[in-house]
PDB file of C-alpha atoms in Angstrom:
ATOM      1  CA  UNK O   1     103.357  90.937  84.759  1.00 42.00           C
ATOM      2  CA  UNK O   2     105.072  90.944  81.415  1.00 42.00           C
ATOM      3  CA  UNK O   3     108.981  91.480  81.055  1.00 41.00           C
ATOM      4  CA  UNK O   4     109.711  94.250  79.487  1.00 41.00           C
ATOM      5  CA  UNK O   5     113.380  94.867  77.913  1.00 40.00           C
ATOM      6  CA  UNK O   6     116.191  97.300  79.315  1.00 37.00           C
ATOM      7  CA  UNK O   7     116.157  98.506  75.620  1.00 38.00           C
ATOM      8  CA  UNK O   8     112.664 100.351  75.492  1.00 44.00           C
ATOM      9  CA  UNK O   9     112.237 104.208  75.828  1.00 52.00           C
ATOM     10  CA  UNK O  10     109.684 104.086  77.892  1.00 51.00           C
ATOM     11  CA  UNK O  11     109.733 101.406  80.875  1.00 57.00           C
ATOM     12  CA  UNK O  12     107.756 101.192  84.036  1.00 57.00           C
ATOM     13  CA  UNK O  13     107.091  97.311  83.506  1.00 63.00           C
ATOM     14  CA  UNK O  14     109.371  94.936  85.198  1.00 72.00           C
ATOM     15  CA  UNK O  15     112.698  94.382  83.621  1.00 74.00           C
ATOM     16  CA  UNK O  16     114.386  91.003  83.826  1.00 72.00           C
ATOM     17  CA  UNK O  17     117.777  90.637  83.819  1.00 78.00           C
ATOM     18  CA  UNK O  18     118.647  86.756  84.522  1.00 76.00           C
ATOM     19  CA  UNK O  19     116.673  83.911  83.908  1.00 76.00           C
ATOM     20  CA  UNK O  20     116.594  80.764  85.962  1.00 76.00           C
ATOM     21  CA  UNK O  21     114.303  77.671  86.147  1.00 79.00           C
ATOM     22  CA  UNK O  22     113.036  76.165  89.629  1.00 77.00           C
ATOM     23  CA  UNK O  23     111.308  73.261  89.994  1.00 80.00           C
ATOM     24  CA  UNK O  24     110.371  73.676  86.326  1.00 78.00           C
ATOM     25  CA  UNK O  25     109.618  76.607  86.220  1.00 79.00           C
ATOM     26  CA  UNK O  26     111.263  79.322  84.376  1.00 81.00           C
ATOM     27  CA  UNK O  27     111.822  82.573  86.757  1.00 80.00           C
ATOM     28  CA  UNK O  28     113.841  85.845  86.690  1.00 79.00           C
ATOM     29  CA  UNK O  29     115.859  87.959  88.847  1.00 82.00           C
ATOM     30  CA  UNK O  30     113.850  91.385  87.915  1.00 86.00           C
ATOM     31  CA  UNK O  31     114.513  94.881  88.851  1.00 88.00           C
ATOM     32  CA  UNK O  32     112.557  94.404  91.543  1.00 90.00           C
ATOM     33  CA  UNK O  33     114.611  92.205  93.151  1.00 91.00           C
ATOM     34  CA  UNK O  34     117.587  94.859  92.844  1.00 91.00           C
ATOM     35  CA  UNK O  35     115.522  97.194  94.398  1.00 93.00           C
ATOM     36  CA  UNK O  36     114.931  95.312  97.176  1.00 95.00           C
ATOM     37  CA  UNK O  37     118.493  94.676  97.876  1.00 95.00           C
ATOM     38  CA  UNK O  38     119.167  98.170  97.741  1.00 96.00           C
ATOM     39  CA  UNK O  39     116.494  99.601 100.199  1.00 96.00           C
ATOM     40  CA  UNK O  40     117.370  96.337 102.414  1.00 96.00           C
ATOM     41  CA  UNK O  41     121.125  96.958 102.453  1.00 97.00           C
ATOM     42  CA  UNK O  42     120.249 100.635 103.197  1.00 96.00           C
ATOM     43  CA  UNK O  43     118.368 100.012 106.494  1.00 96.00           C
ATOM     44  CA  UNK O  44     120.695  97.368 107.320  1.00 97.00           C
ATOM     45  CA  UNK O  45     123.403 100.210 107.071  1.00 97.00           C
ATOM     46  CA  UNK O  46     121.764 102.982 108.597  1.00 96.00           C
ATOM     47  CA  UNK O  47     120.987 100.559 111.472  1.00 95.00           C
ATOM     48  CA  UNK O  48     124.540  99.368 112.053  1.00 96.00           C
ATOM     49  CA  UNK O  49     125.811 103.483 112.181  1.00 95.00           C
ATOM     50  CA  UNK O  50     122.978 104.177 113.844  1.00 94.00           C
ATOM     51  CA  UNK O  51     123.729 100.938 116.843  1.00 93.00           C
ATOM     52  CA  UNK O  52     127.179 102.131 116.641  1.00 93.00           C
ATOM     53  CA  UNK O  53     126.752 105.900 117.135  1.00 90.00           C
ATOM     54  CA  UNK O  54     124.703 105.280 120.406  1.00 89.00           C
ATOM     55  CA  UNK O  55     127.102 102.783 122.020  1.00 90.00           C
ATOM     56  CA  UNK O  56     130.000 105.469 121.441  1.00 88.00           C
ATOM     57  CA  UNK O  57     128.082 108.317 122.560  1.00 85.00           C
ATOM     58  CA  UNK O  58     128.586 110.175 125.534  1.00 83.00           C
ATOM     59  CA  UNK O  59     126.416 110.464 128.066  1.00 82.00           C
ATOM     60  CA  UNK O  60     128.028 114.236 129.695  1.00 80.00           C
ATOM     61  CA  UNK O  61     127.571 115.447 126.529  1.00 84.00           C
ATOM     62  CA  UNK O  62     125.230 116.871 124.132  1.00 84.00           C
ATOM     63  CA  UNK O  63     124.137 114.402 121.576  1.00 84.00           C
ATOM     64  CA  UNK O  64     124.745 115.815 117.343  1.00 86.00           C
ATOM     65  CA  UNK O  65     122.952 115.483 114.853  1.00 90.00           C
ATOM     66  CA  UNK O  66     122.795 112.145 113.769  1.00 91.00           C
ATOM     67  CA  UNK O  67     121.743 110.972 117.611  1.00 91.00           C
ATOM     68  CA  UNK O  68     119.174 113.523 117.408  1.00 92.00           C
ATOM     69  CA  UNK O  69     117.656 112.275 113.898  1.00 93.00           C
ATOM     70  CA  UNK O  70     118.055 108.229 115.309  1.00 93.00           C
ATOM     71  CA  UNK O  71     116.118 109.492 118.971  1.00 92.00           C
ATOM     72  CA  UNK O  72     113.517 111.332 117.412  1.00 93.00           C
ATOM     73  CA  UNK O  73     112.504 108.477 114.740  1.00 94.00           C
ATOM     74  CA  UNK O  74     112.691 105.865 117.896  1.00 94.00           C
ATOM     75  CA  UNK O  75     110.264 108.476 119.502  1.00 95.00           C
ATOM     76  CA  UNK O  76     108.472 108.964 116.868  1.00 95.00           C
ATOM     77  CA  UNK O  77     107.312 104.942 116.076  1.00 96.00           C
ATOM     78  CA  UNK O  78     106.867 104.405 119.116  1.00 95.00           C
ATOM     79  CA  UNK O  79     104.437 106.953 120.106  1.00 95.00           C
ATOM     80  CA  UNK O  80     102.708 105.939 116.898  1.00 95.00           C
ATOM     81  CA  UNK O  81     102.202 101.838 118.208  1.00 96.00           C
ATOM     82  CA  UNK O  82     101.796 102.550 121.752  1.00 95.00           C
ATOM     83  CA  UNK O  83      98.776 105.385 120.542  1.00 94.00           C
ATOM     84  CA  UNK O  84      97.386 102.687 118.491  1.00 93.00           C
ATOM     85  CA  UNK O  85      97.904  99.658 120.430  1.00 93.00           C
ATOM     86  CA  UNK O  86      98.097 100.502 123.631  1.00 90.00           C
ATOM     87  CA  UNK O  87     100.971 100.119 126.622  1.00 91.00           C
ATOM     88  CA  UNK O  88     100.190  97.123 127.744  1.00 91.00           C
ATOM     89  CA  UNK O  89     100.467  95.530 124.004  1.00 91.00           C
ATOM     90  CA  UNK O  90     102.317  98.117 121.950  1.00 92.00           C
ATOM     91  CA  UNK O  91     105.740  97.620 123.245  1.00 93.00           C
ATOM     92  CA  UNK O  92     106.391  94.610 121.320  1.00 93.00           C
ATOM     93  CA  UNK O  93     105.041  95.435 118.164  1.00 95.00           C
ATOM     94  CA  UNK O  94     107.673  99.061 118.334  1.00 95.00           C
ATOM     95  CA  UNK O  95     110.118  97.519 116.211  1.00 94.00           C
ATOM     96  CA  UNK O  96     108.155  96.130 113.597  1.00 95.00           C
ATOM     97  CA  UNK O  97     105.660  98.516 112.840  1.00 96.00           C
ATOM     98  CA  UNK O  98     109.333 100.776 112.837  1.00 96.00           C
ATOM     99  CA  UNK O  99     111.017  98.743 110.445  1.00 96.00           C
ATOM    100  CA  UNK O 100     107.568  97.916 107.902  1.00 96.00           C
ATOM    101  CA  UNK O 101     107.443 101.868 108.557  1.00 97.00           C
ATOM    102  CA  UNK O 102     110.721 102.489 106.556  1.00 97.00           C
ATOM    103  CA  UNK O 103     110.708  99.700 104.601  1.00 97.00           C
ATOM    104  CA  UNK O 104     107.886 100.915 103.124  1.00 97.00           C
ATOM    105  CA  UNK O 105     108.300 104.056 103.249  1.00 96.00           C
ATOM    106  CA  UNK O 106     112.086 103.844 101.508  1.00 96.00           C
ATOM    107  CA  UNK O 107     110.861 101.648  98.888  1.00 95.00           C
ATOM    108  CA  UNK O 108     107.817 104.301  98.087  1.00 94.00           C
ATOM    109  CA  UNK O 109     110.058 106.939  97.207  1.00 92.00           C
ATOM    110  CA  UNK O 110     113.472 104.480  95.866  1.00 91.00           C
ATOM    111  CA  UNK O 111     111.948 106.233  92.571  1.00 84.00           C
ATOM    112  CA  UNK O 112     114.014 109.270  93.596  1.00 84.00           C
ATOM    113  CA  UNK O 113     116.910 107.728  93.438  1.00 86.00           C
ATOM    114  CA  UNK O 114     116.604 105.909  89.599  1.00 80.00           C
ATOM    115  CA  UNK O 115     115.182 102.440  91.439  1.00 86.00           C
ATOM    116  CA  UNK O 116     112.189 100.925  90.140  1.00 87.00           C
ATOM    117  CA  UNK O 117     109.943 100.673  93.758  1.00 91.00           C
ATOM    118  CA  UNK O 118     109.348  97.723  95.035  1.00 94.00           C
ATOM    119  CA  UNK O 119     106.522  98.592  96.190  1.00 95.00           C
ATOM    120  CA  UNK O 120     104.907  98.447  92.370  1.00 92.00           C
ATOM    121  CA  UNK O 121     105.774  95.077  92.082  1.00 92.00           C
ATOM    122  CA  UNK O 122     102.287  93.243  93.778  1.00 93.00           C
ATOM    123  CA  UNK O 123     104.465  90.509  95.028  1.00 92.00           C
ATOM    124  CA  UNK O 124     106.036  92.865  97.425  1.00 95.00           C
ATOM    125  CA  UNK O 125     102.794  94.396  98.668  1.00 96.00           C
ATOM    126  CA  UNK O 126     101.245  90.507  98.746  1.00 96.00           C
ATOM    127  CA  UNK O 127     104.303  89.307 100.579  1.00 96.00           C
ATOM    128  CA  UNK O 128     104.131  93.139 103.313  1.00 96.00           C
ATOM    129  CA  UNK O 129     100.046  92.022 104.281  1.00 96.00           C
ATOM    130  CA  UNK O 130     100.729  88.374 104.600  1.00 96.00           C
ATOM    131  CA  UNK O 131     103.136  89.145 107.269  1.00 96.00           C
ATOM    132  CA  UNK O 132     100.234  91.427 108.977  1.00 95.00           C
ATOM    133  CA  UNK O 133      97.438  88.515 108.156  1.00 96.00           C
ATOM    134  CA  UNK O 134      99.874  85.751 109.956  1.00 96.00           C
ATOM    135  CA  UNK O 135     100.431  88.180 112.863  1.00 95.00           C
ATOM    136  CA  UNK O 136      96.403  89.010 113.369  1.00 94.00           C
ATOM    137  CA  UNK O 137      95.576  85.459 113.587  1.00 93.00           C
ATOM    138  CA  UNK O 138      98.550  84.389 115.366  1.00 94.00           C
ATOM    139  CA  UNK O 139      97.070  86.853 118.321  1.00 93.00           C
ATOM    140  CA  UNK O 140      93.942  86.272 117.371  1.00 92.00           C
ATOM    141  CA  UNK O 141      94.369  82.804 118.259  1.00 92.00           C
ATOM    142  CA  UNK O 142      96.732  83.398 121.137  1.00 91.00           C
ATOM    143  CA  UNK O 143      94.184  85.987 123.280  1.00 90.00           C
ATOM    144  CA  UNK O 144      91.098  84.782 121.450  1.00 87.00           C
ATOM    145  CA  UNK O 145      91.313  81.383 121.877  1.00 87.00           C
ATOM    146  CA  UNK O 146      88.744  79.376 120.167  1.00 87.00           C
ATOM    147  CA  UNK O 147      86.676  81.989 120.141  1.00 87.00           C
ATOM    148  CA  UNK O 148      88.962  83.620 117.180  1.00 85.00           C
ATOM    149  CA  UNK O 149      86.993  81.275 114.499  1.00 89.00           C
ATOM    150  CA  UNK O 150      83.807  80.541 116.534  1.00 87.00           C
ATOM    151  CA  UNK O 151      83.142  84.236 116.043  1.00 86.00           C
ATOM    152  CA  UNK O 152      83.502  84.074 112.220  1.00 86.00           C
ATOM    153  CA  UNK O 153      79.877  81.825 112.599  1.00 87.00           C
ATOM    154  CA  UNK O 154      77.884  84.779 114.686  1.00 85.00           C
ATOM    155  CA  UNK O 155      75.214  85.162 113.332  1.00 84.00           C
ATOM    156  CA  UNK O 156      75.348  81.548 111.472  1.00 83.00           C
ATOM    157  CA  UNK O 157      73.527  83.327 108.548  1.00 86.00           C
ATOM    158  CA  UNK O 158      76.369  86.227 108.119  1.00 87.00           C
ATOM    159  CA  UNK O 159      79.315  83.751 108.367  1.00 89.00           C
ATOM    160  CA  UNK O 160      80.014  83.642 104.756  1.00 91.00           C
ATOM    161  CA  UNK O 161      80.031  87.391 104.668  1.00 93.00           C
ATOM    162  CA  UNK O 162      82.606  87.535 108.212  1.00 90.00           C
ATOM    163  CA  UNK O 163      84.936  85.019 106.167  1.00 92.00           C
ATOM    164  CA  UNK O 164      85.368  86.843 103.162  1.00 94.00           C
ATOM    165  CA  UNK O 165      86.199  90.084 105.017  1.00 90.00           C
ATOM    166  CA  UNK O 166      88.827  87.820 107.113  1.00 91.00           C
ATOM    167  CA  UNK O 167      90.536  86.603 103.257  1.00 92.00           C
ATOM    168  CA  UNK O 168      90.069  90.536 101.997  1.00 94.00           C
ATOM    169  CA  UNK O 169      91.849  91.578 104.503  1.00 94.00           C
ATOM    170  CA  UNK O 170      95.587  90.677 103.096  1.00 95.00           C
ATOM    171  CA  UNK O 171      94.205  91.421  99.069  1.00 95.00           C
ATOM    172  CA  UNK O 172      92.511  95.034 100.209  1.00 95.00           C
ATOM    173  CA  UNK O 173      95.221  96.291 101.642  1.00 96.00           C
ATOM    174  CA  UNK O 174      98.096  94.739  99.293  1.00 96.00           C
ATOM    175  CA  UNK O 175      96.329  96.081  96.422  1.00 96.00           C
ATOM    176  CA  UNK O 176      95.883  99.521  98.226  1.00 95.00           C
ATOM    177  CA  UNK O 177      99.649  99.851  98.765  1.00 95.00           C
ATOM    178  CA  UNK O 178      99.876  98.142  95.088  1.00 95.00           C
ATOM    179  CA  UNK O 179      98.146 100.632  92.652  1.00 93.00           C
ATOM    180  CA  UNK O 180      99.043 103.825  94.705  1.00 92.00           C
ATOM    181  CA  UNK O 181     102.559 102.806  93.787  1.00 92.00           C
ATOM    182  CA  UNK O 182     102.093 101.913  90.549  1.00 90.00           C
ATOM    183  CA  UNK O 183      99.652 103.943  89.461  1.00 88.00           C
ATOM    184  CA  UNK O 184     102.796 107.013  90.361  1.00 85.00           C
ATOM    185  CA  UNK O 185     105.559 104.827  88.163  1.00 82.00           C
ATOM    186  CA  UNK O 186     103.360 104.407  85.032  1.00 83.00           C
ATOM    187  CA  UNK O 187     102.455 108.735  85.141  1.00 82.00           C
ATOM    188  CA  UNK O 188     106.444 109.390  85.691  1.00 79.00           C
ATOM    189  CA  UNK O 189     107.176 106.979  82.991  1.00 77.00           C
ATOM    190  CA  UNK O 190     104.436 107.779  80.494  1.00 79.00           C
ATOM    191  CA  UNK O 191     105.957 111.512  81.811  1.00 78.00           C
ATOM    192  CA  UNK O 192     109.527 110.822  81.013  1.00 75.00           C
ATOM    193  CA  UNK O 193     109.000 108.916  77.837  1.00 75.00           C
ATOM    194  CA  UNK O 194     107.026 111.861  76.418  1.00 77.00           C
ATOM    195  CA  UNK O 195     108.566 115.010  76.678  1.00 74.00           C
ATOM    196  CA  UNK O 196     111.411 116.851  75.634  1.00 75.00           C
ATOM    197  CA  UNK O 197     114.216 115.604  77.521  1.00 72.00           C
ATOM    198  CA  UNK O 198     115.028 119.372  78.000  1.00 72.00           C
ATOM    199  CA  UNK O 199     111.602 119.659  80.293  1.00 69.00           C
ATOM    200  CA  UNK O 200     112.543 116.431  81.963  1.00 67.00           C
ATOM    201  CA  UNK O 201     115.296 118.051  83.892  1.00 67.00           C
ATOM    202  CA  UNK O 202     113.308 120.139  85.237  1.00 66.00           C
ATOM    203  CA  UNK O 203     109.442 119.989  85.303  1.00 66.00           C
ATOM    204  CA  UNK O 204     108.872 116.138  86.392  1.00 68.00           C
ATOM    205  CA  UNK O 205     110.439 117.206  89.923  1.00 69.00           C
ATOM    206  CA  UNK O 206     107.101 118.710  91.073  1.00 74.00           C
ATOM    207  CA  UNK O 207     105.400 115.762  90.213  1.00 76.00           C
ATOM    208  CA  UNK O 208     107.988 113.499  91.780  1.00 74.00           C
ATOM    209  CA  UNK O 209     107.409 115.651  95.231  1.00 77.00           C
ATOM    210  CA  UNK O 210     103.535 114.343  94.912  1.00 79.00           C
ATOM    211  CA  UNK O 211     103.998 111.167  93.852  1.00 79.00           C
ATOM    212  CA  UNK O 212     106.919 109.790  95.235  1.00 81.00           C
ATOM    213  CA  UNK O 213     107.130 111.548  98.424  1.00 87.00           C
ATOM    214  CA  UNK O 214     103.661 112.959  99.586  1.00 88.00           C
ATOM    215  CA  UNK O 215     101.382 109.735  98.436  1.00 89.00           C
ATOM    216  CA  UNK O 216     104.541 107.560  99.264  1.00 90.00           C
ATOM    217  CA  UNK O 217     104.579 108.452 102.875  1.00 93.00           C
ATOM    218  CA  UNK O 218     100.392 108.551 102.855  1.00 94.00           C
ATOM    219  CA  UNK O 219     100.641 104.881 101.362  1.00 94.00           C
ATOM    220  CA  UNK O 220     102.922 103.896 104.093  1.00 96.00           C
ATOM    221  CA  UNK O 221     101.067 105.681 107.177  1.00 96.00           C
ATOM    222  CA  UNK O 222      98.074 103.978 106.174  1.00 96.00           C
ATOM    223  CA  UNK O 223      99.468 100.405 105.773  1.00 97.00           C
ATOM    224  CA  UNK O 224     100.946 100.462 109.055  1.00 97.00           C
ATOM    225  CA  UNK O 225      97.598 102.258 110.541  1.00 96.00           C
ATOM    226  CA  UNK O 226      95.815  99.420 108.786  1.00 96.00           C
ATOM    227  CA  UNK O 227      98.340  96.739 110.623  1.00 96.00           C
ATOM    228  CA  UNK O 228      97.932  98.180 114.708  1.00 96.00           C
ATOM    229  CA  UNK O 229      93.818  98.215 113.614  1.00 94.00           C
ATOM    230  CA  UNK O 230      93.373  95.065 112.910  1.00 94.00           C
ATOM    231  CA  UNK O 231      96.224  93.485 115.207  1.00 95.00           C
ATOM    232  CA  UNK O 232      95.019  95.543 117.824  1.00 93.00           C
ATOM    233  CA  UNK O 233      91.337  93.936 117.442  1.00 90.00           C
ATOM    234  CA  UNK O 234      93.099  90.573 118.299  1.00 89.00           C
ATOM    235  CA  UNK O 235      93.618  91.994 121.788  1.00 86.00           C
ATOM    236  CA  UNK O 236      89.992  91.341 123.254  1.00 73.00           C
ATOM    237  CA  UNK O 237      90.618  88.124 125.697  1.00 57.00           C
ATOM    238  CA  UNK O 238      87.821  85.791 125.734  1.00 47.00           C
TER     239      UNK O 238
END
């Protein structure tokens, strides 16, 4: 992706700020690296309240609001991996199908809050199915056994065809996640850069509500739907 500069009117590109070389080659801390940070440092936060809150709480009493909000998201994912994944398998997947939930989910809408989402960077989405492609296979070969690749070659004729859906895998649902996202931050941009900056105050709010929210929290149900699928598949022992 190009670098756009800070300067321009209209800018949904990705802005970088410092440049630095690695082994020779010449990188840049972008904005979506800030954004990142931001949505990281926020679940980092809201976890340490959130650890805090339900160490100090008391058990004879009746739990506020906070508690309440914490219990019913803990409730919440795990009904969600334990539907999809069953009990016997679920239970260890919770917490990370919980925190790829909000990750996700937090970097979807970070547009709300003036942030560039990281989620429109295809780096981010790359580097969010890798994790899921490492985790099928690593299953894969843990319940599968050998099996897990001899598979890929039944029928002999279709194995080409069964290893290029194995490779998609990562790139269909990274670029699913990718232009959702993106496809939302060039509209608002194109949006913002256009009109009056009157109207912008006011009529780009509706369109916020669909893109950032609704189809932010549709992106991010079906990524993670996407993930217990095919980790779940894994789960047939040979």
């Amino acid at each position: 992706m190009g670098i756009l500069h800070a300067s321009e009117e209209v800018d949904f590109g990705i802005t970088g700020y410092q440049k630095y070389t690695l082994f020779g080659q010449e990188l840049y801390f972008t904005t979506t690296h800030i954004s990142i940070i931001i949505v990281a440092l926020t679940l980092i936060i809201f976890a340490l309240i959130a650890n805090r809150a339900i160490k100090r709480a008391d058990p004879d009493k009746v739990p506020g609001a906070f508690l309440n909000i914490v219990e019913y998201m803990v409730q919440a994912f795990d009904n969600l991996t334990l539907s999809n994944m069953g009990t016997k398998h679920g239970p260890k997947f919770c917490n990370y199908i919980g925190t790829l939930f909000l990750f996700i989910l937090l970097s979807n809408i970070s547009g709300l809050f003036g942030l560039r989402p990281p989620t429109a960077d295809y780096g981010t989405t790359l580097a969010l199915a890798l994790m899921t492609f490492v985790i099928i296979h690593y299953n894969g070969f843990k319940y599968q056994k050998a099996s897990h690749i001899t598979d890929l070659f039944k029928p002999l004729l279709l194995s080409p065809i069964n290893i290029i859906g194995e490779i998609a895998t990562p790139l269909s649902m990274s670029l699913r996640l990718f232009g959702n996202v993106l496809s939302g931050t060039v509209m608002m941009g194109l949006i913002y850069g256009l009109l009056p900056k009157l109207l912008t105050l006011v009529w780009p709010g509706v369109l916020h509500v669909y893109f950032d929210v609704f189809s932010g929290a549709i992106q991010t149900y079906v990524f993670c739907m996407l993930t217990m699928v095919f980790v779940s598949s894994t789960f047939d022992e040979a």
